[in-house]
Coordinates of C-alpha atoms in Angstrom, one line a residue:
X262 CA 10.0 6.9 2.5
X263 CA 9.1 10.5 1.7
X264 CA 9.9 11.8 -2.0
X265 CA 9.4 15.3 -2.4
X266 CA 8.8 16.2 -6.0
X267 CA 10.1 19.4 -7.6
X268 CA 10.9 21.2 -11.0
X269 CA 9.9 24.6 -12.9
X270 CA 6.7 26.0 -13.7
X271 CA 5.3 23.7 -16.3
X272 CA 7.5 20.6 -17.3
X273 CA 5.0 18.2 -16.1
X274 CA 5.8 17.8 -11.8
X275 CA 1.6 18.3 -10.6
X276 CA 1.1 15.7 -13.6
X277 CA 3.6 13.0 -12.5
X278 CA 2.2 13.7 -8.7
X279 CA -1.7 12.5 -10.4
X280 CA -0.3 9.6 -12.2
X281 CA 1.4 8.4 -9.2
X282 CA -0.8 9.0 -6.8
X283 CA -4.3 9.4 -8.5
X284 CA -4.9 12.1 -6.2
X285 CA -5.5 14.5 -8.1
X286 CA -3.5 17.4 -7.9
X287 CA -4.7 20.8 -10.1
X288 CA -2.4 20.6 -13.0
X289 CA -2.7 23.1 -16.0
X290 CA -0.8 25.2 -18.5
X291 CA -0.2 28.5 -16.5
X292 CA 2.6 28.4 -13.8
X293 CA 1.4 28.4 -9.1
X294 CA -1.6 26.5 -9.9
X295 CA -0.4 24.8 -6.8
X296 CA -0.6 26.5 -4.3
X297 CA -0.4 24.0 -1.0
X298 CA 1.9 21.2 -1.3
X299 CA -0.2 18.0 -2.1
X300 CA 1.0 15.0 -1.0
X301 CA 0.1 11.5 -1.1
X302 CA 1.0 7.9 -0.3
X303 CA 1.8 4.9 -2.7
X304 CA 1.5 1.4 -2.3
X305 CA 5.1 0.2 -3.2
X306 CA 4.2 -2.6 -6.3
X307 CA 5.7 -6.0 -4.9
X308 CA 4.5 -8.9 -6.6
X309 CA 5.9 -11.4 -3.6
X310 CA 3.1 -10.2 -1.7
X311 CA 0.4 -11.3 -3.8
X312 CA 2.1 -14.9 -3.7
X313 CA 2.6 -14.9 0.0
X314 CA -0.6 -14.2 0.8
X315 CA -2.4 -16.5 -1.7
X316 CA 1.1 -19.4 0.5
X317 CA -0.9 -18.4 3.6
X318 CA -4.2 -17.8 2.5
X319 CA -3.6 -14.3 4.7
X320 CA -6.8 -12.3 5.4
X321 CA -4.5 -9.0 5.2
X322 CA -1.6 -7.7 3.1
X323 CA 0.2 -4.9 3.3
X324 CA 2.2 -3.3 1.2
X325 CA 5.3 -0.7 2.0
X326 CA 4.3 2.9 1.0
X327 CA 5.5 5.7 0.0
X328 CA 5.0 9.3 0.6
X329 CA 5.3 12.1 -2.5
X330 CA 4.9 15.9 -1.4
X331 CA 4.5 17.8 -5.4
X332 CA 5.3 21.5 -4.3
X333 CA 4.4 24.5 -7.1
X334 CA 7.0 25.1 -10.0
X335 CA 10.0 26.5 -8.7
X336 CA 11.4 30.0 -10.6
X337 CA 14.2 31.9 -10.1
X338 CA 14.5 33.8 -7.0
X339 CA 12.5 30.7 -4.8
X340 CA 14.7 31.2 -2.1
X341 CA 14.4 34.5 -1.7
X342 CA 10.5 34.5 -2.2
X343 CA 9.4 34.7 -5.6
X344 CA 6.5 33.1 -6.8
X345 CA 6.2 32.5 -3.0
X346 CA 9.3 29.9 -3.3
X347 CA 10.7 29.9 0.1
X348 CA 7.1 28.6 1.8
X349 CA 7.4 25.6 -1.2
X350 CA 10.8 24.7 0.1
X351 CA 10.5 24.5 4.0
X352 CA 7.7 21.7 2.5
X353 CA 10.3 19.2 1.7
X354 CA 13.1 19.5 4.3
X355 CA 12.3 16.7 5.8
X356 CA 12.1 14.5 2.5
X357 CA 14.5 11.7 2.4
X358 CA 15.3 12.4 -1.3
X359 CA 13.6 15.1 -4.2
X360 CA 12.2 14.4 -7.2
X361 CA 13.8 16.9 -9.7
X362 CA 11.0 16.5 -12.9
X363 CA 12.8 17.5 -16.4
X364 CA 11.3 18.5 -19.0
X365 CA 12.6 16.8 -22.4
X366 CA 10.0 16.7 -24.6
X367 CA 9.1 20.1 -27.6
X368 CA 5.0 21.1 -27.7
X369 CA 4.4 24.6 -28.7
X370 CA 0.7 24.6 -26.4
X371 CA 2.7 23.8 -23.3
X372 CA 5.0 27.1 -22.8
X373 CA 8.3 27.4 -20.4
X374 CA 8.8 30.1 -17.7
X375 CA 12.2 30.3 -20.1
X376 CA 10.6 30.5 -23.7
X377 CA 13.1 27.2 -25.0
X378 CA 13.4 23.6 -23.7
X379 CA 17.4 23.5 -22.3
X380 CA 17.4 20.6 -19.3
X381 CA 20.7 21.2 -18.0
X382 CA 20.2 25.0 -17.9
X383 CA 16.9 24.2 -15.6
X384 CA 17.8 22.0 -13.4
X385 CA 20.8 23.9 -12.2
X386 CA 18.1 26.9 -11.7
X387 CA 16.3 25.0 -9.4
X388 CA 20.1 23.6 -7.4
X389 CA 20.4 27.5 -7.5
X390 CA 17.6 27.9 -5.8
X391 CA 18.0 24.7 -2.8
X392 CA 21.4 26.0 -2.4
X393 CA 20.3 29.9 -1.5
X394 CA 17.6 28.8 0.6
X395 CA 20.4 26.5 2.7
X396 CA 22.7 29.6 2.7
X397 CA 19.6 31.3 4.4
X398 CA 19.0 28.3 6.9
X399 CA 22.7 28.1 7.3
X400 CA 23.1 31.8 8.2
X401 CA 20.0 32.2 10.6
X402 CA 21.5 28.7 12.2
X403 CA 25.1 30.3 12.3
X404 CA 24.0 33.7 14.1
X405 CA 21.8 31.7 16.8
X406 CA 24.2 29.1 17.3
X407 CA 26.9 32.1 17.8
X408 CA 25.3 33.3 20.6
X409 CA 25.4 30.0 22.5
X410 CA 29.1 28.5 21.6
X411 CA 31.3 30.8 24.2
X412 CA 30.1 28.7 26.7
X413 CA 29.0 26.3 25.4
X414 CA 31.1 22.9 23.9
X415 CA 29.0 21.2 21.5
X416 CA 27.5 24.6 20.4
X417 CA 31.0 25.4 19.7
X418 CA 31.4 22.3 18.1
X419 CA 28.4 22.9 15.5
X420 CA 29.3 26.4 15.1
X421 CA 32.7 25.2 13.1
X422 CA 30.9 22.7 11.0
X423 CA 28.5 25.5 10.1
X424 CA 31.4 27.5 8.8
X425 CA 33.1 25.0 7.0
X426 CA 30.2 24.4 5.3
X427 CA 29.3 28.3 4.6
X428 CA 31.7 28.5 2.3
X429 CA 30.9 25.8 -0.1
X430 CA 27.7 27.5 -0.6
X431 CA 28.6 31.0 -1.2
X432 CA 30.1 29.6 -4.1
X433 CA 27.1 28.0 -5.4
X434 CA 28.2 24.3 -5.0
X435 CA 25.9 21.8 -3.2
X436 CA 26.2 20.7 0.5
X437 CA 26.4 17.0 -0.4
X438 CA 29.3 18.1 -2.4
X439 CA 30.6 18.5 1.4
X440 CA 32.7 15.4 2.9
X441 CA 31.9 15.0 6.6
X442 CA 34.8 14.3 8.7
X443 CA 33.5 12.1 10.4
X444 CA 29.5 9.9 12.0
X445 CA 28.9 12.8 14.4
X446 CA 29.8 15.3 12.5
X447 CA 27.8 13.6 8.5
X448 CA 24.2 13.3 12.0
X449 CA 25.1 16.9 12.4
X450 CA 24.6 18.0 9.1
X451 CA 21.5 15.5 8.5
X452 CA 19.7 17.2 11.3
X453 CA 20.2 20.7 9.4
X454 CA 17.4 19.1 6.5
X455 CA 19.5 21.5 3.7
X456 CA 18.1 20.8 0.3
X457 CA 21.1 20.3 -1.4
X458 CA 22.2 17.8 0.5
X459 CA 19.4 15.0 -0.3
X460 CA 20.1 12.5 -3.1
X461 CA 18.3 13.6 -6.4
X462 CA 15.9 11.4 -8.8
X463 CA 15.9 13.1 -12.3
X464 CA 12.5 11.9 -14.1
X465 CA 13.1 12.8 -17.5
X466 CA 9.6 13.5 -18.8
X467 CA 9.6 13.2 -22.1
X468 CA 6.4 12.7 -25.5
X469 CA 4.8 9.5 -25.9
X470 CA 7.4 8.3 -29.5
X471 CA 10.2 8.5 -26.7
X472 CA 9.5 5.7 -24.0
X473 CA 9.9 2.7 -26.0
X474 CA 13.9 3.3 -26.4
X475 CA 14.4 5.0 -22.7
X476 CA 14.8 8.2 -23.8
X477 CA 18.1 6.8 -26.3
X478 CA 17.2 9.0 -29.2
X479 CA 16.4 12.3 -27.3
X480 CA 19.2 14.4 -27.1
X481 CA 17.8 16.0 -23.7
X482 CA 17.8 12.7 -22.1
X483 CA 21.3 12.3 -23.3
X484 CA 22.0 15.9 -21.7
X485 CA 20.2 14.7 -18.1
X486 CA 21.7 11.7 -17.6
X487 CA 25.0 12.9 -18.1
X488 CA 24.6 15.3 -15.6
X489 CA 23.2 12.8 -13.2
X490 CA 25.9 10.4 -13.3
X491 CA 28.4 13.3 -12.2
X492 CA 27.0 13.9 -9.7
X493 CA 25.8 10.1 -8.6
X494 CA 22.6 10.7 -8.9
X495 CA 19.6 8.3 -10.5
X496 CA 17.5 9.1 -14.4
X497 CA 14.2 8.0 -15.1
X498 CA 12.7 8.3 -18.5
X499 CA 8.3 9.4 -18.4
X500 CA 5.8 10.4 -20.1
X501 CA 4.2 12.0 -17.4
X502 CA 0.8 12.8 -19.6
X503 CA 0.6 8.7 -20.6
X504 CA 1.3 8.0 -17.1
X505 CA -1.7 10.5 -16.0
X506 CA -3.7 8.9 -18.7
X507 CA -3.1 4.7 -17.2
X508 CA -4.0 6.0 -13.6
X509 CA -7.1 5.5 -14.9
X510 CA -6.6 2.4 -15.8
X511 CA -7.6 -0.8 -14.2
X512 CA -4.6 -2.9 -13.7
X513 CA -5.4 -5.8 -16.0
X514 CA -5.9 -2.6 -18.6
X515 CA -3.3 -0.7 -17.5
X516 CA -0.6 -4.0 -18.2
X517 CA -2.2 -4.0 -21.8
X518 CA -1.5 -1.0 -22.5
X519 CA 1.8 -0.9 -20.8
X520 CA 2.1 -4.7 -23.3
X521 CA 0.7 -2.8 -26.3
X522 CA 3.8 0.4 -25.6
X523 CA 6.4 -2.3 -25.8
X524 CA 7.1 -1.7 -22.3
X525 CA 7.6 -3.9 -19.0
X526 CA 7.0 -1.5 -16.7
X527 CA 5.4 2.1 -15.8
X528 CA 6.3 5.1 -14.1
X529 CA 5.6 4.5 -10.9
X530 CA 7.4 1.1 -10.8
X531 CA 11.1 2.9 -12.2
X532 CA 10.4 5.5 -9.6
X533 CA 10.8 3.3 -7.0
X534 CA 13.9 1.4 -8.2
X535 CA 15.3 4.2 -8.4
X536 CA 14.2 5.3 -5.3
X537 CA 15.6 2.1 -3.7
X538 CA 19.1 2.1 -5.5
X539 CA 19.9 5.6 -4.6
X540 CA 19.3 5.2 -1.0
X541 CA 20.1 1.7 -0.3
X542 CA 16.8 0.7 0.7
X543 CA 15.7 -3.2 0.4
X544 CA 12.5 -5.4 1.9
X545 CA 11.8 -8.2 3.8
X546 CA 8.8 -9.5 4.3
X547 CA 6.5 -10.9 7.6
X548 CA 4.0 -13.2 6.2
X549 CA 0.8 -15.7 8.0
X550 CA -2.6 -16.1 8.0
X551 CA -3.3 -12.7 9.9
X552 CA -1.7 -10.4 7.6
X553 CA 1.1 -10.9 4.7
X554 CA 3.9 -7.2 5.1
X555 CA 6.5 -6.0 3.9
X556 CA 9.0 -3.6 6.0
X557 CA 11.3 -0.8 4.3
X558 CA 14.9 -1.0 5.8
X559 CA 18.1 0.2 4.8
X560 CA 20.8 -2.3 3.2
X561 CA 23.2 -3.8 5.8
X562 CA 20.2 -3.7 8.9
X563 CA 21.1 -6.1 11.0
X564 CA 18.3 -8.5 12.7
X565 CA 17.5 -6.2 15.7
X566 CA 16.9 -3.2 14.1
X567 CA 15.1 -4.4 11.1
X568 CA 13.0 -6.0 14.1
X569 CA 12.4 -2.6 15.1
X570 CA 10.3 -1.6 12.7
X571 CA 8.0 -3.3 13.9
X572 CA 7.7 -2.3 17.0
X573 CA 10.0 -1.5 20.0
X574 CA 9.7 -4.3 21.9
X575 CA 10.9 -6.6 19.4
X576 CA 14.2 -5.1 19.5
X577 CA 14.8 -4.5 22.7
X578 CA 14.0 -8.0 23.6
X579 CA 15.4 -9.6 20.5
X580 CA 15.9 -13.2 20.7
X581 CA 17.1 -14.1 17.4
X582 CA 15.0 -14.6 14.1
X583 CA 14.1 -16.9 12.3
X584 CA 14.5 -16.5 8.4
X585 CA 13.9 -17.9 4.9
X586 CA 14.2 -17.0 1.4
X587 CA 10.3 -16.1 -0.2
X588 CA 11.3 -18.5 -3.2
X589 CA 12.7 -21.3 -1.0
X590 CA 9.5 -20.9 1.4
X591 CA 6.6 -21.0 -1.8
X592 CA 9.8 -24.0 -3.8
X593 CA 9.0 -26.1 -0.2
X594 CA 5.0 -25.5 -0.1
X595 CA 4.7 -25.1 3.5
X596 CA 6.6 -23.8 6.0
X597 CA 7.0 -27.5 7.7
X598 CA 8.4 -28.6 4.9
X599 CA 10.8 -25.6 4.2
X600 CA 12.5 -26.6 8.3
X601 CA 12.8 -30.1 6.8
X602 CA 15.4 -29.5 4.4
X603 CA 16.6 -26.9 6.3
X604 CA 15.8 -23.7 4.3
X605 CA 14.8 -21.9 7.7
X606 CA 17.4 -20.8 9.5
X607 CA 17.9 -19.5 13.1
X608 CA 20.2 -16.3 12.8
X609 CA 21.2 -13.9 15.6
X610 CA 21.5 -10.3 16.7
X611 CA 24.8 -10.2 14.0
X612 CA 22.4 -11.7 11.3
X613 CA 22.5 -8.8 8.5
X614 CA 18.8 -8.7 6.6
X615 CA 19.0 -9.7 2.7
X616 CA 15.9 -8.8 0.9
X617 CA 13.2 -11.6 0.2
X618 CA 13.9 -12.5 3.5
X619 CA 10.4 -13.8 5.3
X620 CA 11.5 -12.9 9.0
X621 CA 9.2 -14.6 12.6
X622 CA 11.2 -12.6 15.0
X623 CA 11.3 -14.2 18.6
X624 CA 11.6 -11.4 21.6
X625 CA 10.9 -11.6 24.9
X626 CA 10.5 -8.1 27.4

């Protein structure tokens, strides 16, 4: 999974990136201090891995990972190159979802590019720039496709879709508002990498004081939640500054710090949960003496396609899957005991994978 972090300058974007990835992106109180995109890879916290690793005495534990791309703060006119915006936007065309950091805290020492705190105005500024950048991509694609559409049926069909999308973007509306007629049309639109078609998770950046009630008493957070609900997006509340401080701690001290604040989880856990919900993702597990590992798949994925995540040969030569729920396996005390109790099931090609399945794939190529 790859997530792109966007937002206006000085909203806490690079501070959040630093805290999530510990990658040390420059974060300072002036616009465009992040020039090149920063990329960080983060392990997905999953307590099941440790339990299974201990159970099998695995030599290696490999979590699922998320790649974060942090680009410089966008401003009005970014799609036309203001603040070097369009080259920044190109860096996030390949992401699965956008994490939009929105400032919901007051602090006279941290300047705001528009002079005041207004999260909905800020969101609309960024969204319009994404739409305008998409419109530019669309116009170039229409010009190119028009030349080949005269003699090519496929190009003609693509041109028709592009011309249906264009008026929507011209109105300042997002590509995600367009309803594809069929799977082929949806796949073509997806291939365009349109920024305004991507799912969005809003990170409402608040002061430490607003964390205890998850931003419930902050009117700016309420406005972000209302806006997100209307478009079917996710929201999580975070204090980027506090997260950065916690990122310097080891796991044990971090847990104690969170406990002292009355919090059950940190920002990374909140973001990952929101990402998995928004994108419809889950994890299955493989476990043994050599390695215990988590694999991220979409909900509804069938066993052969899940096997293909490990290796294409597994999917091509799929015979069956031996499946047991991780908790049932742990409770049984051993794999053989789980088998004796009938907890290990033999599943075929139509089996739909479930979150927390521990799987042994049988294949023959």
